[in-house]
mmCIF file of C-alpha atoms in Angstrom:
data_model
loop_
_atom_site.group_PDB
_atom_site.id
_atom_site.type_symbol
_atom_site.label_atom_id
_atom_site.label_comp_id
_atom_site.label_asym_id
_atom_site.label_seq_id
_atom_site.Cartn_x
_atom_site.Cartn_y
_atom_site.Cartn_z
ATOM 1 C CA UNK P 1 90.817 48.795 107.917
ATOM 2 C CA UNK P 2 89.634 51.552 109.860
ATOM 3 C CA UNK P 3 91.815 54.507 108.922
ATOM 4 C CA UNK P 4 89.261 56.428 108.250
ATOM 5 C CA UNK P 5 89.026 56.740 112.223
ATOM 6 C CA UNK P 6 92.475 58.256 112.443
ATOM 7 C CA UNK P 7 92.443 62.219 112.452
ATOM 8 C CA UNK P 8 94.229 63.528 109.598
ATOM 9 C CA UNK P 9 96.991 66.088 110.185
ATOM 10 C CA UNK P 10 96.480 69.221 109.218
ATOM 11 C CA UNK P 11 99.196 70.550 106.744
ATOM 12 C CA UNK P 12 98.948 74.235 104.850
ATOM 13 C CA UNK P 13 101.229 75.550 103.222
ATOM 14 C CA UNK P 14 101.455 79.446 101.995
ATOM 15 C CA UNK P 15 103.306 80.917 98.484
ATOM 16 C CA UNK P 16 105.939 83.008 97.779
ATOM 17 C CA UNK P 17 105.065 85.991 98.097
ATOM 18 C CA UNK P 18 107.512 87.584 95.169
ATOM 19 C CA UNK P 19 109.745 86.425 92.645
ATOM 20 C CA UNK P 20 113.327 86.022 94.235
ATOM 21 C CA UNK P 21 115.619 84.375 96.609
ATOM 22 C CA UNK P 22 113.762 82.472 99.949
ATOM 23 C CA UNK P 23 116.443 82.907 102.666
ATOM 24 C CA UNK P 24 115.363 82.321 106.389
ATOM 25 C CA UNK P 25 114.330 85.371 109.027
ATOM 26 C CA UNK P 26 117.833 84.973 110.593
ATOM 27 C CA UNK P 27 119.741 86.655 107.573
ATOM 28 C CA UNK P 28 117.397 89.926 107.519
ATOM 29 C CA UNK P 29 119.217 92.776 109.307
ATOM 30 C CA UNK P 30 116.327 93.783 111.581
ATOM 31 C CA UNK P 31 116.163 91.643 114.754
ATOM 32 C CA UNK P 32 112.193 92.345 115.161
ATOM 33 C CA UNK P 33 112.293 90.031 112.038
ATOM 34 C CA UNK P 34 115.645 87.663 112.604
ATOM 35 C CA UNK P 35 114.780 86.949 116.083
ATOM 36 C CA UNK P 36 111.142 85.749 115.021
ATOM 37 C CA UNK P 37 110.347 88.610 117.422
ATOM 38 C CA UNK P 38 106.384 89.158 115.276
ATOM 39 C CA UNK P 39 106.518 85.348 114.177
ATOM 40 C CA UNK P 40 108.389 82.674 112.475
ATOM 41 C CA UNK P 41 107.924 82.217 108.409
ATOM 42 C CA UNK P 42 110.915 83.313 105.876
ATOM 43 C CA UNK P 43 111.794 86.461 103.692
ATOM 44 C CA UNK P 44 112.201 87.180 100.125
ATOM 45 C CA UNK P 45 115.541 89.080 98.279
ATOM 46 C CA UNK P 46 113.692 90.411 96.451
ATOM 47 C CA UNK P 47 114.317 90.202 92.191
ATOM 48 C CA UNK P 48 111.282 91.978 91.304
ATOM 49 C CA UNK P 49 108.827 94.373 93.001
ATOM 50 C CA UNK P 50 105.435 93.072 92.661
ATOM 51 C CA UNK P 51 104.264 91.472 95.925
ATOM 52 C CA UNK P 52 101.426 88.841 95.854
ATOM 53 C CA UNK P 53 98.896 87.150 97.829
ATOM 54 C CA UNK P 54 100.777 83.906 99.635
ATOM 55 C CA UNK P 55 97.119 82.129 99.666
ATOM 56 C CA UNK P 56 93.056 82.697 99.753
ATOM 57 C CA UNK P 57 92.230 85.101 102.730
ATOM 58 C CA UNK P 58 91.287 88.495 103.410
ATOM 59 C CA UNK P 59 93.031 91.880 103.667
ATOM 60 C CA UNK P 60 93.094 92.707 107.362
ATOM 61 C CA UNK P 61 95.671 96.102 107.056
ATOM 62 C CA UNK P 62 97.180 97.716 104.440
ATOM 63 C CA UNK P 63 99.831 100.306 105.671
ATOM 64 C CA UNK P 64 99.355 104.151 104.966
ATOM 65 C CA UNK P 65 102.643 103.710 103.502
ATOM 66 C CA UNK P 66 102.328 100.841 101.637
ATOM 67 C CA UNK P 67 105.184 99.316 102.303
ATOM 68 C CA UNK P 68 103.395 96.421 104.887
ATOM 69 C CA UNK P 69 100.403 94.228 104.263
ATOM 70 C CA UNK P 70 98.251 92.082 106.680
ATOM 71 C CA UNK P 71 95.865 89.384 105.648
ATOM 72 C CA UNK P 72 94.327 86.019 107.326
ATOM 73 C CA UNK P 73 94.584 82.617 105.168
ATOM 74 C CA UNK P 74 91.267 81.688 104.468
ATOM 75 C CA UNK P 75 92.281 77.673 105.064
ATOM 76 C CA UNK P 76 94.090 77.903 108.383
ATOM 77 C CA UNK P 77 93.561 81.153 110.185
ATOM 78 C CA UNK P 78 97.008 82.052 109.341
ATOM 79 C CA UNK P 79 97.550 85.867 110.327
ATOM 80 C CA UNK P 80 100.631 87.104 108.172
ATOM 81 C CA UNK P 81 102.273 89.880 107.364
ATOM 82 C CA UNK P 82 104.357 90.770 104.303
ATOM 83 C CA UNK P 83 106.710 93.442 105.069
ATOM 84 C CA UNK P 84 107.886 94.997 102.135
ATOM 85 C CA UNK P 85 112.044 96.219 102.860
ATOM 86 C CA UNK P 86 113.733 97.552 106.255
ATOM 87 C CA UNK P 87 112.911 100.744 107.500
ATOM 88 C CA UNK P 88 111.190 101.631 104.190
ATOM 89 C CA UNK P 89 108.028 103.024 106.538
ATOM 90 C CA UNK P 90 110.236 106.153 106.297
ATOM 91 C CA UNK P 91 110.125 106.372 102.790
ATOM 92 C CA UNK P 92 106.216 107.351 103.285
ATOM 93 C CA UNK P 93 105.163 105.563 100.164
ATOM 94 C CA UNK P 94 107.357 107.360 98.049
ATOM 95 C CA UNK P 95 107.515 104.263 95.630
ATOM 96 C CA UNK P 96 105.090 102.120 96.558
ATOM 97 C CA UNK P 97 101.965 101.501 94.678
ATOM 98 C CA UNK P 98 98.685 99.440 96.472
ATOM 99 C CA UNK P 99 96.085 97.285 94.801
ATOM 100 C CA UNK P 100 94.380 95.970 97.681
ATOM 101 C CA UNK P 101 92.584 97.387 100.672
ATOM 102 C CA UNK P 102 91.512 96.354 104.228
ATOM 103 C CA UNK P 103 88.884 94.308 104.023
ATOM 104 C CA UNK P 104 89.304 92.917 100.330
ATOM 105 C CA UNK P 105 89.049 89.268 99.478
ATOM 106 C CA UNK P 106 91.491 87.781 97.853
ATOM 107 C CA UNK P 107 93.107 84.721 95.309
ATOM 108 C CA UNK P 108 96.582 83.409 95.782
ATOM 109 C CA UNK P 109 98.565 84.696 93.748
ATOM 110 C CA UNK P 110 96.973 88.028 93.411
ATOM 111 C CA UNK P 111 99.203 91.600 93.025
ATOM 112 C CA UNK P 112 98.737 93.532 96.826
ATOM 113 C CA UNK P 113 101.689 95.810 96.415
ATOM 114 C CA UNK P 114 103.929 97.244 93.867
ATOM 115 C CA UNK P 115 107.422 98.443 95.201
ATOM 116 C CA UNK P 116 110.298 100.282 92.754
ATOM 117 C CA UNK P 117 113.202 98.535 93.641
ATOM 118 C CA UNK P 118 115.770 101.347 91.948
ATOM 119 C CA UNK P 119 113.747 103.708 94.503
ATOM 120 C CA UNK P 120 114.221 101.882 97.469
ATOM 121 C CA UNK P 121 117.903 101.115 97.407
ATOM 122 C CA UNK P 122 118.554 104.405 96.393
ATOM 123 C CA UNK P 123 116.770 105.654 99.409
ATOM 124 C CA UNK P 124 119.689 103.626 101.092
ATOM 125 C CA UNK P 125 117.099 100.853 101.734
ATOM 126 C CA UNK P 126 117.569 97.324 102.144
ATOM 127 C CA UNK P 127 114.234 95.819 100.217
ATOM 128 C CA UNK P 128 114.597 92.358 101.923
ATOM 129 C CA UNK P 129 110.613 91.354 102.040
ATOM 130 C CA UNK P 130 109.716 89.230 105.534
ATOM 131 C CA UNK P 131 106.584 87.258 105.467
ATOM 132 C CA UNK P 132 105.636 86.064 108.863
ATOM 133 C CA UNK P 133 102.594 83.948 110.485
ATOM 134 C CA UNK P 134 101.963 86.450 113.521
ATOM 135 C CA UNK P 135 100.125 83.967 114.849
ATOM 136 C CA UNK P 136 103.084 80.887 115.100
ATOM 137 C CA UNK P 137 101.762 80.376 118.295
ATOM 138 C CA UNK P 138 98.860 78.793 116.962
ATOM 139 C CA UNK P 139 100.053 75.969 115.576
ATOM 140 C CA UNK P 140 101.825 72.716 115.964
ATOM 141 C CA UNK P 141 104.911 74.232 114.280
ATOM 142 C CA UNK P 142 105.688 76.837 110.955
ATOM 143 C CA UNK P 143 108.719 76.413 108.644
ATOM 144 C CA UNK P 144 109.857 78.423 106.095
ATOM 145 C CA UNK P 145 111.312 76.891 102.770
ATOM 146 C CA UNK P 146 114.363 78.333 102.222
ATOM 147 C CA UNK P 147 117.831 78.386 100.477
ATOM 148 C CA UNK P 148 116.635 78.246 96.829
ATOM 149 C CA UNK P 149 115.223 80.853 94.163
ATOM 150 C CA UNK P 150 111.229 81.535 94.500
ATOM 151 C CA UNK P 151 108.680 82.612 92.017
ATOM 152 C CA UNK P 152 105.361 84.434 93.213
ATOM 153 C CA UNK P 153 103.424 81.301 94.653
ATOM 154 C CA UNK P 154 106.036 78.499 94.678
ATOM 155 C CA UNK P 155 105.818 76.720 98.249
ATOM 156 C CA UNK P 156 107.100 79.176 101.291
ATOM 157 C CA UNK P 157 105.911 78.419 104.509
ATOM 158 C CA UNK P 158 104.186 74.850 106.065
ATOM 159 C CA UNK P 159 102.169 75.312 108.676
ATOM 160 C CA UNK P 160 100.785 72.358 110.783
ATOM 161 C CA UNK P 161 98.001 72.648 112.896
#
């Protein structure tokens, strides 16, 4: 009768970021990233290289060398970074291609980053993509959705507040 007194838990939930397979921060060979060192969330083997917005926010940082992109979540705060391959900051944007910049709005689902694949691992790269909340701390808990194949958008990360 009076449910409409109990507080409702807050639940987001963030996209894909790329088209590929969602496999948890443990399995990427960096421990910055497998030990949750920057934040907890998931990463993407990546199938394609077009990286998209996980949800409505704002461009906080775009890396000179494109290969990293920070943005808040408009609904939840959510600070989180989409790292785009291991080590590839010494590729200095050789293969990389932006379409976003610090302090752009923008829609989920929207192209940030381009990334040639062929170019990366040829570079002796590995183009695992992490996508982290920096900001796990936060929040009641963040999960990443993982052990299946991923389009651009498809559910990633739950956060709870």
């Amino acid at each position: 009768m009076f449910s409409f007194f109990k507080k409702k838990e807050a639940r987001f939930v963030l996209g894909s970021p790329a088209k590929g397979k969602a496999v948890p921060l443990s399995e990427v060979s960096d421990p910055t990233f497998a030990e949750e060192m920057l934040g907890k969330g998931m990463a993407v083997i990546l199938s394609e290289g077009k990286i998209y917005a996980p949800s409505d926010g704002m461009i906080v940082m775009v890396f000179d060398t494109l290969h990293a992109v920070s943005m808040t979540a408009a609904d939840s705060g959510a600070e989180i970074l989409i790292h785009v391959g291991i080590d590839t900051v010494q590729m200095k944007g050789e293969g990389f291609t932006g379409h976003v910049k610090a302090g752009d709005r923008v829609k989920k689902g929207q192209l940030l980053l381009e990334v040639d694949l062929e170019k990366v691992k040829a570079a002796g790269y590995d183009p695992i993509t992490p996508m982290l909340v920096c900001n796990t701390t936060d929040y009641a808990s963040v999960e990443g959705l993982t052990g299946n194949d991923v389009n651009p958008g498809d559910d990633a990360v739950v956060i709870q507040k």
